């Protein structure tokens, strides 16, 4: 049964990779390469585990073990919103993967020793640390909730597995084979989810993109940081989003930043567009007010219009877009 899941997941993974490469020019280079490498390493892991190898019986593709895809996931999330040029120093993050490969090569030639086992589980511990930081990075990234979901799923799946492997070593049990099979199954499910979302919404992989009109941008890193800070401040402090007639033009005039720079900051450095940017703040402000007992005498529509939504239809559409459920369902699930 597991083999069936593996085969279907491989087909779906190749389909997703094909889409990414076909639209390569749309994406930020770092996002494209880290995500592509991550998906590819996950595919190799699905087919290459020694006890579940699809092609060679009892042969382990250890060079693409989970240490590699955990590192790629960590780097993808760490540099998701970066506008700076990366250098070769990121190679240091791959040291745990290199150590793991050397350990596996050693074990193919020599008898496994206690200290080799210690080194191997030390690598698992580093992976756990990478995963914890990945959670922190993911929480800070401003992208739609439904895009974050598969990354949360992957992080928690591997985090639990690696933690159990460390415990397995400490108590000297023998559950590693079972854990690897479970993880392969979970990653296969991840590809099913990704494909389902992609078929439902072709914009799923529309992460921060490199628009051709910004290639010759005159903004330097200092300008980017200053403009980004002012744009966010205009939302979180000045709450300009509460103006239902707020437009890019009026926003530009209010905060004294040219329109094209605002668009560039939002599209490239905050992974969003102007309308989604202000509507997400409106949804969050609605939840704050809706959760406050002092506002119980207001209707849902009354609170929605007070935070900047023009009508009920627009409000419902955006609430479900950013929260995944309707306002009524949100109240039943979280505010009772």
Phi, psi and omega in degrees: 000319180299322180299323178298315177299318181298313183297314180296319180297321179297316179299315180293320179296319178295323177298315180294320178296320179299318178297315180301312183291327178295328182249029185308319186290349181280338192257156169301135184307315182295318179299316182298309186289319179294317181291318179297315179295323178297311180297319181295317180293326176295321178297315179297323179295320180299319185266347193249007178293142188299326181269353182225028183291128183285336188248320183235117184299130177055039177239131187253122173277068190294343180289348175238041177290177184298339176302325180288310184288335174293318178296316180294322176297315178302313181291322179301315181283324181297319184253021184302318185252013184287145175246001182271154178282128180279153178239185186289354180296339179293346178298335179300330181293342181268003179301316177303321178295317179297317179298318180298317179298317179297321178297315181295321177296319178299317183291339177284342184249333186231167179287137181295134180244169181298317184288332174294320176298319178299314180298319181297318181282338172294323176297318177300322180295319177298321178299320177299318179296316177303318183292322178296316177294326177299320177298318180296314180298317183297321180296327183279336184291135180265085173225164183302147183302322184290338176282326180290330187308309181297329179288321174299316180301313181295314182299311183292325179298312182287324179299315179295316181297311181294324177296319178292326177295322178293316177297319179303319179291319183292324182261001176057048173262192184217071183245007187299320181297315179297318181297317179297319179296319179296317181295320177299317178299316181295319179292326175298317177299323178302316179293325176298317181295314180301316181293320178299314180296319181298315180295324180285326184213105183293351179271008184305316183270012178280072177280183181310129185247160176259104179278138183301329183290348179258001184298328181255031182300142179267001181288133172259175185298326179293316178297317182301312180297319181293315180293319179299317180298317181292320180297315180293321178299322179297332178274308189281331181257306183280340179053048180295341181295343181289347175280111185294342180260014181298127178235169178300321180296310182292325177296317179299316181293326182288317184262000175060044173233130181305145183305315185293332176286322177299314179299319180296315180299314182293312185290315187269318190255346176240004173056044180205184172237172188300314184294315178295323181300309182285327181291327177293321176295323178297318179297315180295321179292323177301314182298319178300314181289320182294331181278347183275119181303335180295342181257015182298335182279355177268148175281166177302315181295323179299316179291321181299317180289331180290339180261002172119354179280138184281327183208171184294321182297314179296320179297309181300318181299314182285326178298314180292327180297318185266338182248346176082353178220168180281162177303321180296316178296322179298317180296317181295323185276327190239343187244010179274000000 
